[in-house]
PDB file of C-alpha atoms in Angstrom:
ATOM      1  CA  MET A   1     -47.266 -11.671  22.988  1.00 46.00           C
ATOM      2  CA  LYS A   2     -46.694 -12.849  19.427  1.00 53.00           C
ATOM      3  CA  LYS A   3     -44.071 -15.556  19.214  1.00 56.00           C
ATOM      4  CA  PHE A   4     -41.555 -15.603  16.385  1.00 58.00           C
ATOM      5  CA  PRO A   5     -41.007 -18.757  14.492  1.00 75.00           C
ATOM      6  CA  ILE A   6     -37.713 -20.526  15.633  1.00 75.00           C
ATOM      7  CA  TYR A   7     -36.320 -20.234  12.070  1.00 66.00           C
ATOM      8  CA  VAL A   8     -36.764 -16.444  12.222  1.00 65.00           C
ATOM      9  CA  LEU A   9     -34.863 -16.166  15.375  1.00 63.00           C
ATOM     10  CA  SER A  10     -32.168 -18.463  13.947  1.00 67.00           C
ATOM     11  CA  VAL A  11     -31.687 -16.347  10.884  1.00 64.00           C
ATOM     12  CA  ALA A  12     -31.538 -13.151  13.057  1.00 65.00           C
ATOM     13  CA  ALA A  13     -28.938 -14.810  15.310  1.00 64.00           C
ATOM     14  CA  ILE A  14     -26.773 -15.776  12.240  1.00 64.00           C
ATOM     15  CA  ILE A  15     -26.880 -12.301  10.925  1.00 61.00           C
ATOM     16  CA  ILE A  16     -25.848 -10.790  14.244  1.00 61.00           C
ATOM     17  CA  VAL A  17     -22.983 -13.283  14.524  1.00 57.00           C
ATOM     18  CA  PHE A  18     -21.918 -12.477  10.957  1.00 49.00           C
ATOM     19  CA  PHE A  19     -21.809  -8.877  11.491  1.00 53.00           C
ATOM     20  CA  PHE A  20     -20.038  -9.224  14.810  1.00 50.00           C
ATOM     21  CA  TYR A  21     -17.380 -11.439  13.158  1.00 49.00           C
ATOM     22  CA  SER A  22     -16.855  -9.021  10.288  1.00 52.00           C
ATOM     23  CA  LEU A  23     -16.814  -5.738  12.213  1.00 57.00           C
ATOM     24  CA  CYS A  24     -14.986  -6.943  15.364  1.00 59.00           C
ATOM     25  CA  ILE A  25     -12.715  -9.790  14.362  1.00 58.00           C
ATOM     26  CA  LEU A  26     -12.241  -9.878  10.515  1.00 70.00           C
ATOM     27  CA  LYS A  27     -11.711  -6.153  10.307  1.00 79.00           C
ATOM     28  CA  TYR A  28      -8.455  -6.581  12.344  1.00 87.00           C
ATOM     29  CA  SER A  29      -7.363 -10.000  10.945  1.00 85.00           C
ATOM     30  CA  ILE A  30      -4.447  -8.921   8.639  1.00 94.00           C
ATOM     31  CA  LYS A  31      -3.681 -11.067   5.690  1.00 93.00           C
ATOM     32  CA  VAL A  32      -0.171 -11.248   4.194  1.00 96.00           C
ATOM     33  CA  GLU A  33       0.162 -11.822   0.467  1.00 95.00           C
ATOM     34  CA  GLU A  34       3.644 -13.337  -0.294  1.00 95.00           C
ATOM     35  CA  THR A  35       5.170 -12.822  -3.734  1.00 95.00           C
ATOM     36  CA  ILE A  36       8.578 -13.521  -5.193  1.00 96.00           C
ATOM     37  CA  ILE A  37      10.035 -10.923  -7.574  1.00 96.00           C
ATOM     38  CA  ASN A  38      12.753 -12.460  -9.689  1.00 94.00           C
ATOM     39  CA  SER A  39      14.878 -10.783 -12.197  1.00 94.00           C
ATOM     40  CA  LEU A  40      18.363 -10.864 -13.902  1.00 93.00           C
ATOM     41  CA  ASN A  41      18.576  -7.197 -13.175  1.00 94.00           C
ATOM     42  CA  ILE A  42      18.317  -7.417  -9.391  1.00 97.00           C
ATOM     43  CA  PRO A  43      21.747  -6.711  -7.985  1.00 97.00           C
ATOM     44  CA  SER A  44      23.382  -9.521  -6.170  1.00 97.00           C
ATOM     45  CA  SER A  45      23.465  -7.387  -2.999  1.00 97.00           C
ATOM     46  CA  PHE A  46      19.631  -7.336  -2.929  1.00 98.00           C
ATOM     47  CA  ASP A  47      19.196 -10.999  -3.507  1.00 98.00           C
ATOM     48  CA  GLY A  48      16.931 -12.084  -0.642  1.00 98.00           C
ATOM     49  CA  VAL A  49      15.859  -8.562   0.370  1.00 98.00           C
ATOM     50  CA  ARG A  50      12.318  -8.319   1.668  1.00 98.00           C
ATOM     51  CA  LEU A  51      10.003  -5.430   0.666  1.00 99.00           C
ATOM     52  CA  ILE A  52       6.813  -4.946   2.620  1.00 99.00           C
ATOM     53  CA  GLN A  53       4.104  -2.683   0.987  1.00 98.00           C
ATOM     54  CA  PHE A  54       1.151  -1.262   2.885  1.00 98.00           C
ATOM     55  CA  SER A  55      -1.434   1.092   1.479  1.00 97.00           C
ATOM     56  CA  ASP A  56      -4.875   2.783   2.030  1.00 95.00           C
ATOM     57  CA  LEU A  57      -5.289   3.070   5.752  1.00 96.00           C
ATOM     58  CA  HIS A  58      -7.869   5.896   5.321  1.00 95.00           C
ATOM     59  CA  LEU A  59      -7.620   6.833   9.107  1.00 96.00           C
ATOM     60  CA  LYS A  60     -10.443   9.056  10.273  1.00 94.00           C
ATOM     61  CA  ASN A  61     -10.654   8.498  14.047  1.00 94.00           C
ATOM     62  CA  GLU A  62      -9.011   6.970  17.112  1.00 93.00           C
ATOM     63  CA  GLU A  63     -10.793   3.606  16.469  1.00 90.00           C
ATOM     64  CA  ASP A  64      -8.853   3.297  13.134  1.00 93.00           C
ATOM     65  CA  LEU A  65      -5.519   3.610  15.083  1.00 96.00           C
ATOM     66  CA  VAL A  66      -6.204   0.110  16.527  1.00 94.00           C
ATOM     67  CA  LEU A  67      -5.850  -1.201  12.907  1.00 94.00           C
ATOM     68  CA  LEU A  68      -2.733   0.927  12.395  1.00 97.00           C
ATOM     69  CA  GLU A  69      -1.026  -0.568  15.492  1.00 97.00           C
ATOM     70  CA  LYS A  70      -1.924  -4.033  14.537  1.00 96.00           C
ATOM     71  CA  SER A  71      -0.546  -3.262  11.073  1.00 97.00           C
ATOM     72  CA  VAL A  72       2.732  -2.000  12.454  1.00 98.00           C
ATOM     73  CA  ASN A  73       3.138  -4.996  14.604  1.00 98.00           C
ATOM     74  CA  GLU A  74       2.543  -7.363  11.778  1.00 97.00           C
ATOM     75  CA  ILE A  75       5.100  -5.589   9.579  1.00 98.00           C
ATOM     76  CA  ASN A  76       7.649  -5.684  12.268  1.00 98.00           C
ATOM     77  CA  ARG A  77       7.037  -9.424  12.574  1.00 98.00           C
ATOM     78  CA  LEU A  78       7.809  -9.925   8.917  1.00 97.00           C
ATOM     79  CA  GLU A  79      11.274  -8.283   9.473  1.00 97.00           C
ATOM     80  CA  ALA A  80      11.210  -6.065   6.372  1.00 98.00           C
ATOM     81  CA  ASP A  81      14.384  -4.708   4.772  1.00 99.00           C
ATOM     82  CA  ILE A  82      12.431  -2.006   2.920  1.00 99.00           C
ATOM     83  CA  ILE A  83       9.004  -0.720   3.948  1.00 99.00           C
ATOM     84  CA  LEU A  84       6.864   0.983   1.195  1.00 99.00           C
ATOM     85  CA  PHE A  85       3.693   2.972   1.707  1.00 99.00           C
ATOM     86  CA  THR A  86       1.633   3.603  -1.387  1.00 98.00           C
ATOM     87  CA  GLY A  87      -0.727   6.366  -0.402  1.00 96.00           C
ATOM     88  CA  ASP A  88      -3.909   7.373   1.492  1.00 96.00           C
ATOM     89  CA  LEU A  89      -2.805   7.442   5.036  1.00 98.00           C
ATOM     90  CA  PHE A  90      -5.897   9.489   6.131  1.00 97.00           C
ATOM     91  CA  GLU A  91      -9.399   9.891   4.892  1.00 95.00           C
ATOM     92  CA  LYS A  92      -9.771  13.224   2.993  1.00 94.00           C
ATOM     93  CA  GLY A  93      -9.516  16.169   5.456  1.00 94.00           C
ATOM     94  CA  ALA A  94      -9.396  13.857   8.501  1.00 96.00           C
ATOM     95  CA  VAL A  95      -6.032  14.938  10.015  1.00 97.00           C
ATOM     96  CA  THR A  96      -6.323  16.524  13.429  1.00 97.00           C
ATOM     97  CA  SER A  97      -3.570  17.484  15.896  1.00 97.00           C
ATOM     98  CA  SER A  98      -4.423  14.607  18.155  1.00 97.00           C
ATOM     99  CA  LEU A  99      -4.696  12.009  15.531  1.00 98.00           C
ATOM    100  CA  SER A 100      -1.447  13.377  13.881  1.00 98.00           C
ATOM    101  CA  SER A 101       0.645  12.881  17.087  1.00 98.00           C
ATOM    102  CA  GLN A 102      -0.909   9.474  17.848  1.00 98.00           C
ATOM    103  CA  THR A 103      -0.228   8.264  14.359  1.00 98.00           C
ATOM    104  CA  ILE A 104       3.421   9.405  14.485  1.00 99.00           C
ATOM    105  CA  GLU A 105       3.833   7.596  17.785  1.00 98.00           C
ATOM    106  CA  ILE A 106       2.546   4.319  16.212  1.00 98.00           C
ATOM    107  CA  LEU A 107       4.240   4.648  12.666  1.00 98.00           C
ATOM    108  CA  SER A 108       7.597   5.507  14.389  1.00 98.00           C
ATOM    109  CA  GLN A 109       7.718   1.953  15.692  1.00 99.00           C
ATOM    110  CA  LEU A 110       8.112   0.493  12.230  1.00 99.00           C
ATOM    111  CA  LYS A 111      11.509  -1.118  11.805  1.00 98.00           C
ATOM    112  CA  SER A 112      13.434  -1.701   8.555  1.00 98.00           C
ATOM    113  CA  SER A 113      17.120  -2.477   7.891  1.00 98.00           C
ATOM    114  CA  LEU A 114      17.451  -0.372   4.692  1.00 98.00           C
ATOM    115  CA  ALA A 115      14.718   2.271   4.149  1.00 98.00           C
ATOM    116  CA  LYS A 116      11.190   3.318   4.639  1.00 99.00           C
ATOM    117  CA  LEU A 117       9.666   5.079   1.557  1.00 99.00           C
ATOM    118  CA  ALA A 118       6.297   6.627   0.867  1.00 99.00           C
ATOM    119  CA  ILE A 119       4.258   8.416  -1.733  1.00 98.00           C
ATOM    120  CA  LEU A 120       1.117  10.486  -1.468  1.00 98.00           C
ATOM    121  CA  GLY A 121      -2.339   9.222  -2.509  1.00 96.00           C
ATOM    122  CA  ASP A 122      -5.299  11.240  -3.696  1.00 94.00           C
ATOM    123  CA  LYS A 123      -6.827  11.494  -0.157  1.00 95.00           C
ATOM    124  CA  ASP A 124      -3.331  12.676   1.158  1.00 97.00           C
ATOM    125  CA  LEU A 125      -3.236  15.529  -1.233  1.00 96.00           C
ATOM    126  CA  SER A 126      -6.188  17.224   0.566  1.00 96.00           C
ATOM    127  CA  GLN A 127      -3.811  18.022   3.455  1.00 97.00           C
ATOM    128  CA  PRO A 128      -0.271  17.405   1.935  1.00 97.00           C
ATOM    129  CA  ASP A 129       1.659  19.372   4.471  1.00 98.00           C
ATOM    130  CA  GLU A 130       0.030  17.546   7.503  1.00 98.00           C
ATOM    131  CA  ILE A 131       0.477  14.071   5.813  1.00 98.00           C
ATOM    132  CA  SER A 132       4.098  14.953   4.956  1.00 98.00           C
ATOM    133  CA  HIS A 133       4.835  15.963   8.501  1.00 98.00           C
ATOM    134  CA  ILE A 134       3.520  12.712   9.922  1.00 99.00           C
ATOM    135  CA  LEU A 135       5.399  10.578   7.481  1.00 99.00           C
ATOM    136  CA  THR A 136       8.803  12.317   7.688  1.00 99.00           C
ATOM    137  CA  THR A 137       8.597  12.672  11.498  1.00 99.00           C
ATOM    138  CA  SER A 138       7.980   8.865  11.460  1.00 99.00           C
ATOM    139  CA  SER A 139      11.283   8.418   9.545  1.00 98.00           C
ATOM    140  CA  PHE A 140       9.794   7.895   6.081  1.00 99.00           C
ATOM    141  CA  LYS A 141      11.546   9.349   2.950  1.00 99.00           C
ATOM    142  CA  ILE A 142       8.644  10.733   0.789  1.00 99.00           C
ATOM    143  CA  LEU A 143       9.155  10.501  -2.982  1.00 98.00           C
ATOM    144  CA  ARG A 144       7.225  13.320  -4.593  1.00 97.00           C
ATOM    145  CA  ASN A 145       7.798  13.131  -8.248  1.00 97.00           C
ATOM    146  CA  GLU A 146      11.435  12.024  -7.749  1.00 97.00           C
ATOM    147  CA  SER A 147      13.564   8.937  -7.541  1.00 97.00           C
ATOM    148  CA  LEU A 148      16.006   7.432  -5.054  1.00 97.00           C
ATOM    149  CA  GLU A 149      18.708   4.893  -5.529  1.00 96.00           C
ATOM    150  CA  LEU A 150      19.207   2.541  -2.656  1.00 97.00           C
ATOM    151  CA  TYR A 151      22.348   0.510  -2.060  1.00 97.00           C
ATOM    152  CA  ASN A 152      23.058  -2.398   0.087  1.00 97.00           C
ATOM    153  CA  GLY A 153      26.801  -2.629   0.638  1.00 93.00           C
ATOM    154  CA  SER A 154      27.747  -2.459  -3.197  1.00 91.00           C
ATOM    155  CA  SER A 155      27.943  -0.118  -6.058  1.00 91.00           C
ATOM    156  CA  GLU A 156      24.787  -1.644  -7.742  1.00 93.00           C
ATOM    157  CA  GLY A 157      21.535  -0.361  -6.458  1.00 96.00           C
ATOM    158  CA  ILE A 158      17.786  -0.400  -7.027  1.00 97.00           C
ATOM    159  CA  ASN A 159      16.088   2.764  -8.336  1.00 97.00           C
ATOM    160  CA  PHE A 160      12.806   3.680  -6.533  1.00 98.00           C
ATOM    161  CA  ILE A 161      10.554   6.158  -8.476  1.00 98.00           C
ATOM    162  CA  GLY A 162       7.801   7.861  -6.435  1.00 98.00           C
ATOM    163  CA  ILE A 163       4.934   9.825  -8.220  1.00 96.00           C
ATOM    164  CA  ASP A 164       2.224  11.821  -6.590  1.00 95.00           C
ATOM    165  CA  SER A 165      -1.405  10.710  -7.156  1.00 94.00           C
ATOM    166  CA  LEU A 166      -2.767  11.068 -10.646  1.00 91.00           C
ATOM    167  CA  SER A 167      -5.255  13.365  -9.223  1.00 90.00           C
ATOM    168  CA  SER A 168      -2.504  16.013  -9.015  1.00 92.00           C
ATOM    169  CA  SER A 169      -2.029  15.473 -12.863  1.00 88.00           C
ATOM    170  CA  PRO A 170       1.583  14.837 -12.766  1.00 90.00           C
ATOM    171  CA  ASP A 171       3.434  14.682 -16.160  1.00 92.00           C
ATOM    172  CA  LEU A 172       4.004  10.985 -16.145  1.00 92.00           C
ATOM    173  CA  ASN A 173       5.963  10.747 -19.359  1.00 92.00           C
ATOM    174  CA  THR A 174       8.498  13.489 -18.399  1.00 94.00           C
ATOM    175  CA  LEU A 175       8.844  12.096 -14.833  1.00 94.00           C
ATOM    176  CA  LEU A 176       9.445   8.574 -15.989  1.00 94.00           C
ATOM    177  CA  SER A 177      11.911   9.724 -18.720  1.00 93.00           C
ATOM    178  CA  GLN A 178      13.889  11.677 -16.112  1.00 92.00           C
ATOM    179  CA  SER A 179      13.795   9.135 -13.351  1.00 92.00           C
ATOM    180  CA  THR A 180      14.205   5.717 -14.790  1.00 91.00           C
ATOM    181  CA  ASN A 181      17.831   4.335 -14.811  1.00 85.00           C
ATOM    182  CA  THR A 182      18.491   1.825 -17.567  1.00 85.00           C
ATOM    183  CA  ASN A 183      21.491   0.518 -15.530  1.00 85.00           C
ATOM    184  CA  ASN A 184      19.390  -0.256 -12.442  1.00 90.00           C
ATOM    185  CA  PHE A 185      16.357  -2.404 -11.415  1.00 96.00           C
ATOM    186  CA  ASN A 186      13.573   0.157 -11.355  1.00 97.00           C
ATOM    187  CA  ILE A 187      10.535  -0.036  -9.075  1.00 98.00           C
ATOM    188  CA  LEU A 188       7.728   2.497  -9.445  1.00 98.00           C
ATOM    189  CA  LEU A 189       5.449   3.677  -6.584  1.00 98.00           C
ATOM    190  CA  LEU A 190       2.332   5.134  -7.969  1.00 97.00           C
ATOM    191  CA  HIS A 191      -0.907   5.212  -5.879  1.00 95.00           C
ATOM    192  CA  GLU A 192      -3.219   4.546  -8.832  1.00 94.00           C
ATOM    193  CA  PRO A 193      -2.706   1.497 -11.208  1.00 93.00           C
ATOM    194  CA  THR A 194      -4.590   3.197 -13.925  1.00 89.00           C
ATOM    195  CA  LEU A 195      -1.809   4.014 -16.367  1.00 87.00           C
ATOM    196  CA  ALA A 196       0.224   0.816 -16.036  1.00 90.00           C
ATOM    197  CA  ALA A 197      -0.002   0.217 -19.722  1.00 87.00           C
ATOM    198  CA  LYS A 198       1.904   3.464 -20.341  1.00 89.00           C
ATOM    199  CA  VAL A 199       4.587   2.496 -17.900  1.00 93.00           C
ATOM    200  CA  THR A 200       5.603  -0.385 -20.193  1.00 92.00           C
ATOM    201  CA  ASP A 201       7.140   2.196 -22.394  1.00 91.00           C
ATOM    202  CA  TYR A 202       9.869   2.608 -19.798  1.00 94.00           C
ATOM    203  CA  PRO A 203      12.514   0.260 -18.296  1.00 94.00           C
ATOM    204  CA  ILE A 204      10.396  -0.353 -15.142  1.00 95.00           C
ATOM    205  CA  GLU A 205      10.014  -3.937 -13.974  1.00 96.00           C
ATOM    206  CA  VAL A 206       7.776  -3.522 -10.990  1.00 97.00           C
ATOM    207  CA  GLN A 207       4.895  -1.052 -10.357  1.00 97.00           C
ATOM    208  CA  LEU A 208       3.433  -0.972  -6.849  1.00 98.00           C
ATOM    209  CA  SER A 209       0.052   0.625  -6.452  1.00 96.00           C
ATOM    210  CA  GLY A 210      -3.107   0.708  -4.199  1.00 91.00           C
ATOM    211  CA  HIS A 211      -6.118   3.015  -4.395  1.00 88.00           C
ATOM    212  CA  CYS A 212      -8.779   0.457  -5.595  1.00 89.00           C
ATOM    213  CA  ARG A 213      -9.123  -1.525  -2.367  1.00 74.00           C
ATOM    214  CA  GLY A 214     -10.203  -4.543  -4.396  1.00 70.00           C
ATOM    215  CA  GLN A 215     -13.106  -2.775  -6.147  1.00 63.00           C
ATOM    216  CA  SER A 216     -13.267  -2.465  -9.917  1.00 67.00           C
ATOM    217  CA  SER A 217     -15.889   0.177  -9.364  1.00 60.00           C
ATOM    218  CA  THR A 218     -13.526   2.648  -7.896  1.00 70.00           C
ATOM    219  CA  SER A 219     -12.586   5.502 -10.243  1.00 66.00           C
ATOM    220  CA  GLY A 220      -9.672   4.463 -12.429  1.00 68.00           C
ATOM    221  CA  CYS A 221      -9.740   0.792 -11.282  1.00 75.00           C
ATOM    222  CA  SER A 222     -11.994  -0.854 -14.005  1.00 71.00           C
ATOM    223  CA  GLN A 223      -8.993  -2.695 -15.579  1.00 77.00           C
ATOM    224  CA  PHE A 224      -6.595  -3.196 -12.594  1.00 81.00           C
ATOM    225  CA  TYR A 225      -7.989  -3.357  -9.128  1.00 79.00           C
ATOM    226  CA  SER A 226      -6.454  -6.244  -7.039  1.00 80.00           C
ATOM    227  CA  GLY A 227      -3.554  -8.602  -7.167  1.00 85.00           C
ATOM    228  CA  THR A 228      -0.812  -9.269  -9.790  1.00 91.00           C
ATOM    229  CA  TYR A 229      -0.938  -8.186 -13.527  1.00 91.00           C
ATOM    230  CA  ARG A 230       1.927  -9.271 -15.841  1.00 91.00           C
ATOM    231  CA  PHE A 231       2.398  -7.422 -19.011  1.00 89.00           C
ATOM    232  CA  ALA A 232       4.013  -8.903 -22.248  1.00 74.00           C
ATOM    233  CA  ASP A 233       7.399  -7.096 -22.049  1.00 70.00           C
ATOM    234  CA  GLN A 234       8.843  -6.794 -18.492  1.00 84.00           C
ATOM    235  CA  LEU A 235       6.390  -4.920 -16.289  1.00 94.00           C
ATOM    236  CA  THR A 236       4.717  -6.619 -13.310  1.00 95.00           C
ATOM    237  CA  LEU A 237       1.982  -4.514 -11.613  1.00 95.00           C
ATOM    238  CA  GLN A 238       0.982  -5.278  -8.014  1.00 95.00           C
ATOM    239  CA  VAL A 239      -2.193  -3.643  -6.792  1.00 94.00           C
ATOM    240  CA  ASN A 240      -2.560  -3.754  -2.990  1.00 93.00           C
ATOM    241  CA  ARG A 241      -6.011  -4.239  -1.588  1.00 91.00           C
ATOM    242  CA  GLY A 242      -5.205  -2.015   1.362  1.00 93.00           C
ATOM    243  CA  LEU A 243      -5.628  -2.152   5.148  1.00 93.00           C
ATOM    244  CA  ASN A 244      -8.922  -0.218   5.655  1.00 85.00           C
ATOM    245  CA  ARG A 245     -11.652  -1.954   3.648  1.00 68.00           C
ATOM    246  CA  PRO A 246     -14.551   0.193   2.041  1.00 61.00           C
ATOM    247  CA  ASN A 247     -17.680   0.507   4.198  1.00 59.00           C
ATOM    248  CA  ASN A 248     -20.168  -1.438   2.020  1.00 52.00           C
ATOM    249  CA  ILE A 249     -21.677  -4.886   2.367  1.00 54.00           C
ATOM    250  CA  GLY A 250     -19.755  -6.361  -0.486  1.00 51.00           C
ATOM    251  CA  ASN A 251     -16.610  -6.124   1.619  1.00 55.00           C
ATOM    252  CA  LEU A 252     -17.739  -7.461   4.927  1.00 59.00           C
ATOM    253  CA  LEU A 253     -15.688 -10.619   4.458  1.00 60.00           C
ATOM    254  CA  THR A 254     -12.581  -8.733   3.122  1.00 76.00           C
ATOM    255  CA  ARG A 255      -9.508  -8.802   5.337  1.00 85.00           C
ATOM    256  CA  PRO A 256      -6.946  -5.985   5.444  1.00 91.00           C
ATOM    257  CA  THR A 257      -3.983  -6.952   3.427  1.00 94.00           C
ATOM    258  CA  LEU A 258      -0.165  -6.433   3.541  1.00 97.00           C
ATOM    259  CA  TYR A 259       2.002  -7.421   0.618  1.00 97.00           C
ATOM    260  CA  SER A 260       5.403  -9.019   1.129  1.00 98.00           C
ATOM    261  CA  PHE A 261       7.880  -9.289  -1.818  1.00 98.00           C
ATOM    262  CA  LEU A 262      11.151 -11.275  -1.728  1.00 98.00           C
ATOM    263  CA  LEU A 263      13.757 -10.246  -4.277  1.00 98.00           C
ATOM    264  CA  ILE A 264      15.486 -13.049  -5.906  1.00 98.00           C
ATOM    265  CA  LYS A 265      18.272 -12.570  -8.476  1.00 96.00           C
ATOM    266  CA  GLU A 266      18.003 -15.068 -11.389  1.00 89.00           C
TER     267      GLU A 266
END
C-alpha cells in the first residue's frame, strides 16, 4: 500500500479541522457590533434606548432554525428596547407550513420593551403573504411603504420609515417626502443600501440596511456593503452583514452578526 508523506496527511488534517470549525462552530458564533448613535434631535425620552437590528436569515430548512434560535437568545440577552428586522427572513420560495409554524414559535420568544418592527427584503417578496403572516403572528409590526412614530412616555417621538425592497420598484422620492417628519428624529429601514446617496436629500439621520451580507459583488452593493458609512450632511448608513452567511469559500471565516445601537442625546 502506498504511504502518503506526513506533510500531506498534516495538510489534509488541517483542512478538515478548518472546515469543521467553520461549518459547525463559527457558523453559529454570533458577533455583536456595538454602535452609538448620538444626535441633538434624539428626544430626551429616548436617551439610552437600545435598538437591535438583525437581518438576512435566509432560512431554507430546519437546520437553519438552529441559527434562528441562537440569534433570538442573543438578542434577548442584549435586552433590546426596540428590535428591528431589515429583510430576507427566508430564502426565495422556501416557506413551508412546517417551517412557518416553527419560525413563529421561535420568533415569538423575542422580547422588547417598546416595539418590534420589520420590513420585507427582495427574497421575502417572493412569498409576501406567508412572510407577513409569520412576522405579524410573532408580534412584529411590518412597515410596508409607511412610517410609524414611536413614543416613550413623552410627546416627543422617533419616526421609523419602512420601505419595501427596491426590487418592488417603490417610488422612493414620493415615499420619503410623505413619510419624513422634520420635527422628529427619522430612522429609515430599507433592505438595500443602494440609494443611500439619494436619501441625503431628506431629513433622515440613520438608514439601517442589510442585503449585501458583506459582499460588494452582490447586486446593488458595489458602493456600500458592510459597516458604517457617514455622509457629509447628516445621514449615517449602517449596513448589516446578516446572520446567514453566503455559501462560498470566501465567507468560511465570516460570523453571523447582530447590530446593537445605543441612542444618546447630545
